Amino acid sequence: MADPSGDDPAVDEGLLLRRIRRGDVQALSLLIRRYQQRLFHLTLRVCGDATLAEEATVESFYKIWRNARQWRDETGPSAWICRIAVRTVLDLNRGRRRWRRRTRIAGEAREQDSASDIIQDLIERERQERLTDAVDRALAVLKAEDRALVHMYYFENMRLREIAPILDASQDALKMRLSRARQKLKDLLEDFDNE
Amino acid sequence: MNDNSHSNPEPECGEPDDLRIRECLARSPVEAVPSGIELRVLRKVKQRRFAERAVGTGVAAALLAAVGIGWQLHSPQSPEIAGQSTRGVQHRPSGGEPVGFGVNDADLAPMAASPPVASFALVGRNQLALLESLKSLVEE
């Protein structure tokens, strides 16, 4: 069955970028639908503010539209797109000292069949909130660039060689940064883990 | 990109802590993506296209006008127009420089000897100023 969003998975990002270069707005729409979730989560992780992350996501797609001619085929389209998003959110985030997070939880409330389900749900929610707080506290101590690194490495399961061109850093440098970030995260998440 | 599974962490960084951190972070809730991102981007694109077209149309119209003026001034087949421009349009309020788009006889004199090729040197000072401003507009 055809995808109702009109997004054909067979159309790769490279082809979409080439179409965007020629001014194809429909290709831009497809790219937005395909990447908006990823870019929003990435930018949110870096800045911790949903409003700013939304702004950064919109600005990133606009820059992709304007600068599509600068994309070279040898650079992976995905890396190029993420790189624009990271730079955009870092620019917008510059000057903000405090990292804060405004979370909008996705999903709908489940219907509970029984009282035990309700209690179970409350316990789970409470645990989720504490986990969110713990993750927030842990991420807050990292630099913005390192939050981007942690997000791509841990949340998107990307490899360092894929992250390197996005963050403009060598794999060795990223390894060092990741090691430091890991240590901080480990210490801060330990309390939660032990509960 | 996302083809790496949790059980296959980066070999050089795959420390035992990784799995624990991964697991902990993976359980934190996923934020909802705000609706309307696509709409906002497309609106910005539309505005930019509109602005580009407006500037393009303006520049094209100005260039056409400039070419028209240049052609008028240099065309040897229209002495009556040249005459009109000196007699009708030219205005000398105090015997000084010509005002508006009028040209004086001194401006027209070299045309008799030169072919109808556009040359800025032959155009009156006011026209030259107009062309200069158009040139800077196009460069912008």
Short mmCIF file of C-alpha atoms in Angstrom, two decimals:
data_model
loop_
_atom_site.label_atom_id
_atom_site.label_comp_id
_atom_site.label_asym_id
_atom_site.label_seq_id
_atom_site.Cartn_x
_atom_site.Cartn_y
_atom_site.Cartn_z
CA MET A 1 0.00 0.00 0.00
CA ALA A 2 1.26 3.49 -0.75
CA ASP A 3 2.46 5.59 2.12
CA PRO A 4 -0.27 8.15 2.87
CA SER A 5 2.38 10.79 3.49
CA GLY A 6 3.49 10.36 -0.08
CA ASP A 7 6.96 9.45 1.10
CA ASP A 8 8.38 6.72 -1.05
CA PRO A 9 11.14 5.03 0.94
CA ALA A 10 12.77 4.02 -2.31
CA VAL A 11 13.56 7.67 -2.99
CA ASP A 12 16.83 8.24 -1.21
CA GLU A 13 17.88 11.48 0.41
CA GLY A 14 20.52 12.12 -2.24
CA LEU A 15 17.88 12.14 -4.93
CA LEU A 16 15.69 14.41 -2.82
CA LEU A 17 18.56 16.86 -2.34
CA ARG A 18 19.25 16.87 -6.07
CA ARG A 19 15.59 17.65 -6.69
CA ILE A 20 15.66 20.37 -4.03
CA ARG A 21 18.66 21.88 -5.82
CA ARG A 22 16.44 22.31 -8.85
CA GLY A 23 13.82 24.06 -6.74
CA ASP A 24 11.44 21.13 -6.26
CA VAL A 25 9.27 22.07 -3.27
CA GLN A 26 7.62 18.66 -3.19
CA ALA A 27 11.00 17.05 -2.63
CA LEU A 28 11.56 19.44 0.26
CA SER A 29 8.23 18.36 1.75
CA LEU A 30 9.26 14.73 1.54
CA LEU A 31 12.58 15.46 3.15
CA ILE A 32 10.90 17.36 5.98
CA ARG A 33 8.50 14.49 6.66
CA ARG A 34 11.35 12.06 6.66
CA TYR A 35 13.72 14.07 8.85
CA GLN A 36 11.67 16.33 11.07
CA GLN A 37 11.44 13.90 13.95
CA ARG A 38 15.14 13.13 13.87
CA LEU A 39 16.23 16.76 13.62
CA PHE A 40 13.78 17.89 16.29
CA HIS A 41 15.03 15.30 18.76
CA LEU A 42 18.64 16.07 17.95
CA THR A 43 18.19 19.82 18.38
CA LEU A 44 16.08 19.34 21.50
CA ARG A 45 18.77 17.22 23.05
CA VAL A 46 21.33 19.94 22.36
CA CYS A 47 19.36 22.96 23.58
CA GLY A 48 16.86 21.40 25.99
CA ASP A 49 14.09 23.75 24.96
CA ALA A 50 11.26 22.50 22.74
CA THR A 51 10.46 25.98 21.40
CA LEU A 52 14.06 26.64 20.45
CA ALA A 53 14.39 23.14 19.03
CA GLU A 54 11.36 23.70 16.83
CA GLU A 55 12.84 26.99 15.64
CA ALA A 56 16.15 25.30 14.93
CA THR A 57 14.43 22.51 13.01
CA VAL A 58 12.51 24.95 10.82
CA GLU A 59 15.66 27.01 10.23
CA SER A 60 17.64 23.88 9.39
CA PHE A 61 15.22 22.82 6.66
CA TYR A 62 15.18 26.35 5.32
CA LYS A 63 18.99 26.33 5.15
CA ILE A 64 18.87 22.95 3.42
CA TRP A 65 16.58 24.51 0.82
CA ARG A 66 18.82 27.53 0.33
CA ASN A 67 22.13 25.69 0.37
CA ALA A 68 21.21 22.48 -1.43
CA ARG A 69 23.62 23.46 -4.21
CA GLN A 70 26.50 23.26 -1.74
CA TRP A 71 25.87 19.61 -1.04
CA ARG A 72 28.36 17.34 -2.76
CA ASP A 73 27.47 13.79 -3.63
CA GLU A 74 30.50 12.41 -1.84
CA THR A 75 29.20 13.74 1.46
CA GLY A 76 26.46 11.52 2.76
CA PRO A 77 23.14 13.39 2.59
CA SER A 78 22.20 12.32 6.08
CA ALA A 79 25.46 13.61 7.55
CA TRP A 80 25.12 16.88 5.66
CA ILE A 81 21.55 17.39 6.89
CA CYS A 82 22.44 16.59 10.51
CA ARG A 83 25.46 18.85 10.30
CA ILE A 84 23.28 21.77 9.28
CA ALA A 85 20.91 21.03 12.15
CA VAL A 86 23.71 20.83 14.73
CA ARG A 87 25.29 24.07 13.54
CA THR A 88 21.94 25.82 13.49
CA VAL A 89 20.97 24.78 16.99
CA LEU A 90 24.43 25.61 18.33
CA ASP A 91 24.15 29.08 16.79
CA LEU A 92 20.69 29.63 18.21
CA ASN A 93 21.71 28.19 21.56
CA ARG A 94 24.80 30.36 21.88
CA GLY A 95 24.50 32.75 24.75
CA ARG A 96 22.06 30.63 26.66
CA ARG A 97 23.83 29.59 29.79
CA ARG A 98 21.32 27.29 31.31
CA TRP A 99 20.24 24.11 29.67
CA ARG A 100 16.64 23.40 30.39
CA ARG A 101 14.20 20.99 29.04
CA ARG A 102 10.52 21.30 28.31
CA THR A 103 9.23 17.93 27.55
CA ARG A 104 6.15 17.06 25.66
CA ILE A 105 5.51 13.40 26.04
CA ALA A 106 4.32 11.63 22.96
CA GLY A 107 1.62 9.02 22.93
CA GLU A 108 -1.87 8.76 24.20
CA ALA A 109 -3.02 7.73 27.61
CA ARG A 110 -3.78 4.07 27.79
CA GLU A 111 -7.13 2.86 28.92
CA GLN A 112 -6.96 1.11 32.24
CA ASP A 113 -8.99 -1.98 32.80
CA SER A 114 -8.58 -2.22 36.50
CA ALA A 115 -7.39 -0.44 39.60
CA SER A 116 -4.16 -2.41 39.57
CA ASP A 117 -3.50 -1.20 36.06
CA ILE A 118 -3.97 2.36 37.24
CA ILE A 119 -1.56 1.88 40.12
CA GLN A 120 0.91 0.18 37.84
CA ASP A 121 0.59 3.01 35.38
CA LEU A 122 1.16 5.62 38.08
CA ILE A 123 4.23 3.81 39.32
CA GLU A 124 5.57 3.58 35.80
CA ARG A 125 4.87 7.25 35.16
CA GLU A 126 6.57 8.25 38.38
CA ARG A 127 9.56 6.18 37.41
CA GLN A 128 9.61 7.71 33.96
CA GLU A 129 9.56 11.19 35.47
CA ARG A 130 12.43 10.38 37.76
CA LEU A 131 14.35 8.88 34.87
CA THR A 132 13.71 11.95 32.77
CA ASP A 133 14.97 14.14 35.61
CA ALA A 134 18.05 11.99 36.02
CA VAL A 135 18.81 12.09 32.29
CA ASP A 136 18.20 15.84 32.23
CA ARG A 137 20.53 16.41 35.15
CA ALA A 138 23.16 14.22 33.54
CA LEU A 139 22.94 15.93 30.16
CA ALA A 140 22.85 19.40 31.69
CA VAL A 141 26.45 19.15 32.83
CA LEU A 142 27.70 18.39 29.31
CA LYS A 143 28.68 20.95 26.71
CA ALA A 144 26.17 21.51 23.90
CA GLU A 145 28.47 19.83 21.37
CA ASP A 146 28.87 16.84 23.65
CA ARG A 147 25.11 16.56 24.09
CA ALA A 148 24.86 16.30 20.31
CA LEU A 149 27.53 13.62 20.38
CA VAL A 150 25.79 11.68 23.16
CA HIS A 151 22.45 11.93 21.38
CA MET A 152 23.78 10.64 18.09
CA TYR A 153 25.85 7.92 19.71
CA TYR A 154 23.44 6.66 22.35
CA PHE A 155 20.00 7.63 21.05
CA GLU A 156 20.51 7.21 17.33
CA ASN A 157 23.09 4.46 17.64
CA MET A 158 25.33 6.12 15.10
CA ARG A 159 28.96 5.16 14.78
CA LEU A 160 31.78 7.60 15.47
CA ARG A 161 32.84 7.59 11.83
CA GLU A 162 29.32 8.73 10.95
CA ILE A 163 29.30 11.39 13.66
CA ALA A 164 32.78 12.75 12.85
CA PRO A 165 31.81 14.68 9.70
CA ILE A 166 28.70 16.05 11.39
CA LEU A 167 30.61 17.49 14.33
CA ASP A 168 33.68 18.41 12.29
CA ALA A 169 35.96 16.38 14.50
CA SER A 170 38.25 13.40 14.15
CA GLN A 171 37.18 10.02 15.42
CA ASP A 172 39.98 10.08 17.99
CA ALA A 173 38.82 13.41 19.33
CA LEU A 174 35.25 12.14 19.50
CA LYS A 175 36.41 9.04 21.32
CA MET A 176 38.02 11.21 23.98
CA ARG A 177 34.98 13.42 24.29
CA LEU A 178 32.68 10.44 24.47
CA SER A 179 34.82 8.86 27.14
CA ARG A 180 34.59 11.99 29.30
CA ALA A 181 30.87 12.33 28.68
CA ARG A 182 30.35 8.67 29.47
CA GLN A 183 32.08 9.05 32.81
CA LYS A 184 29.91 12.01 33.74
CA LEU A 185 26.74 10.26 32.63
CA LYS A 186 27.68 7.13 34.46
CA ASP A 187 28.20 8.96 37.74
CA LEU A 188 25.00 10.91 37.45
CA LEU A 189 22.83 8.04 36.32
CA GLU A 190 24.25 5.72 38.94
CA ASP A 191 21.99 7.10 41.63
CA PHE A 192 18.95 6.40 39.55
CA ASP A 193 20.18 2.97 38.58
CA ASN A 194 20.70 1.98 42.19
CA GLU A 195 17.17 2.84 43.25
CA MET B 1 22.52 5.37 9.92
CA ASN B 2 20.24 3.80 12.46
CA ASP B 3 21.13 0.31 11.44
CA ASN B 4 23.39 -0.20 14.43
CA SER B 5 21.68 -2.29 17.00
CA HIS B 6 22.04 -1.80 20.73
CA SER B 7 23.86 -5.08 20.94
CA ASN B 8 26.48 -3.84 18.51
CA PRO B 9 28.06 -0.80 20.09
CA GLU B 10 31.09 0.98 18.66
CA PRO B 11 33.84 -1.61 19.19
CA GLU B 12 36.46 0.89 20.34
CA CYS B 13 34.03 2.50 22.76
CA GLY B 14 32.04 -0.52 23.74
CA GLU B 15 32.71 -0.40 27.43
CA PRO B 16 30.37 -2.14 29.85
CA ASP B 17 29.07 1.26 30.98
CA ASP B 18 27.86 1.90 27.46
CA LEU B 19 25.12 -0.66 27.60
CA ARG B 20 23.89 0.60 30.93
CA ILE B 21 23.85 4.22 29.78
CA ARG B 22 22.23 3.22 26.52
CA GLU B 23 19.54 1.32 28.32
CA CYS B 24 18.89 4.15 30.74
CA LEU B 25 18.71 6.79 28.01
CA ALA B 26 16.59 4.59 25.78
CA ARG B 27 13.95 4.35 28.50
CA SER B 28 13.58 8.11 28.86
CA PRO B 29 10.39 9.32 27.16
CA VAL B 30 10.30 10.43 23.57
CA GLU B 31 9.16 13.98 22.93
CA ALA B 32 6.36 14.64 20.50
CA VAL B 33 7.40 16.46 17.36
CA PRO B 34 5.45 19.71 17.05
CA SER B 35 3.05 19.83 14.16
CA GLY B 36 3.41 22.54 11.57
CA ILE B 37 7.15 22.37 10.99
CA GLU B 38 6.61 21.51 7.33
CA LEU B 39 4.09 24.32 6.95
CA ARG B 40 6.42 26.87 8.51
CA VAL B 41 9.34 25.85 6.30
CA LEU B 42 7.24 25.93 3.14
CA ARG B 43 5.89 29.36 4.09
CA LYS B 44 9.44 30.68 4.44
CA VAL B 45 10.39 29.15 1.09
CA LYS B 46 7.36 30.73 -0.55
CA GLN B 47 8.17 34.15 0.89
CA ARG B 48 11.73 33.92 -0.34
CA ARG B 49 10.64 32.87 -3.82
CA PHE B 50 8.19 35.76 -3.93
CA ALA B 51 10.88 38.22 -2.86
CA GLU B 52 13.31 36.83 -5.43
CA ARG B 53 10.75 37.11 -8.20
CA ALA B 54 9.85 40.65 -7.18
CA VAL B 55 13.50 41.71 -7.27
CA GLY B 56 14.06 39.85 -10.54
CA THR B 57 11.07 41.50 -12.17
CA GLY B 58 12.14 44.91 -10.89
CA VAL B 59 15.68 44.52 -12.17
CA ALA B 60 14.45 43.22 -15.53
CA ALA B 61 12.06 46.14 -15.89
CA ALA B 62 14.78 48.61 -14.96
CA LEU B 63 17.20 47.04 -17.42
CA LEU B 64 14.62 47.16 -20.17
CA ALA B 65 14.00 50.80 -19.40
CA ALA B 66 17.72 51.48 -19.48
CA VAL B 67 18.13 49.66 -22.78
CA GLY B 68 15.19 51.58 -24.17
CA ILE B 69 16.71 54.88 -23.15
CA GLY B 70 20.07 53.89 -24.54
CA TRP B 71 18.51 52.78 -27.79
CA GLN B 72 16.56 56.01 -28.07
CA LEU B 73 19.65 58.06 -27.52
CA HIS B 74 21.78 56.12 -29.95
CA SER B 75 19.37 55.39 -32.73
CA PRO B 76 20.35 57.47 -35.84
CA GLN B 77 16.99 56.68 -37.46
CA SER B 78 15.05 58.76 -35.04
CA PRO B 79 16.32 62.28 -35.20
CA GLU B 80 12.82 63.57 -34.59
CA ILE B 81 12.76 61.74 -31.23
CA ALA B 82 16.17 63.13 -30.40
CA GLY B 83 14.89 66.51 -31.41
CA GLN B 84 11.87 66.09 -29.22
CA SER B 85 14.04 65.15 -26.34
CA THR B 86 16.08 68.30 -26.70
CA ARG B 87 13.17 70.58 -27.41
CA GLY B 88 10.32 69.03 -25.48
CA VAL B 89 11.73 67.25 -22.49
CA GLN B 90 14.79 69.27 -21.77
CA HIS B 91 14.32 71.84 -19.14
CA ARG B 92 16.87 74.45 -18.21
CA PRO B 93 15.66 76.31 -15.18
CA SER B 94 18.71 78.49 -14.74
CA GLY B 95 20.89 77.85 -17.75
CA GLY B 96 22.84 75.17 -15.88
CA GLU B 97 22.88 71.40 -16.33
CA PRO B 98 20.00 69.64 -18.11
CA VAL B 99 17.30 68.31 -15.84
CA GLY B 100 15.47 64.99 -16.16
CA PHE B 101 16.12 62.77 -19.17
CA GLY B 102 16.71 65.52 -21.67
CA VAL B 103 19.94 65.73 -23.59
CA ASN B 104 21.53 68.73 -25.09
CA ASP B 105 23.07 69.23 -28.48
CA ALA B 106 26.55 68.57 -27.18
CA ASP B 107 25.45 65.15 -26.06
CA LEU B 108 23.94 64.32 -29.42
CA ALA B 109 26.73 65.67 -31.59
CA PRO B 110 29.04 62.62 -31.48
CA MET B 111 26.21 60.37 -32.62
CA ALA B 112 26.33 61.63 -36.13
CA ALA B 113 29.85 60.28 -36.52
CA SER B 114 29.50 57.10 -34.48
CA PRO B 115 27.67 53.85 -35.30
CA PRO B 116 24.57 52.96 -33.24
CA VAL B 117 26.56 51.03 -30.66
CA ALA B 118 25.73 51.51 -27.01
CA SER B 119 28.45 53.50 -25.37
CA PHE B 120 28.17 54.97 -21.90
CA ALA B 121 30.43 57.82 -22.91
CA LEU B 122 27.76 59.17 -25.23
CA VAL B 123 24.96 59.14 -22.74
CA GLY B 124 24.21 62.26 -20.80
CA ARG B 125 25.28 62.60 -17.22
CA ASN B 126 21.82 61.89 -15.83
CA GLN B 127 21.47 58.72 -17.83
CA LEU B 128 24.90 57.64 -16.73
CA ALA B 129 23.90 58.09 -13.11
CA LEU B 130 20.77 56.03 -13.75
CA LEU B 131 22.77 53.26 -15.36
CA GLU B 132 25.27 53.33 -12.50
CA SER B 133 22.49 52.91 -9.96
CA LEU B 134 20.98 50.07 -12.01
CA LYS B 135 24.38 48.44 -12.21
CA SER B 136 24.77 48.55 -8.45
CA LEU B 137 21.24 47.18 -8.06
CA VAL B 138 22.05 44.25 -10.32
CA GLU B 139 25.29 43.62 -8.46
CA GLU B 140 23.37 43.51 -5.19
#
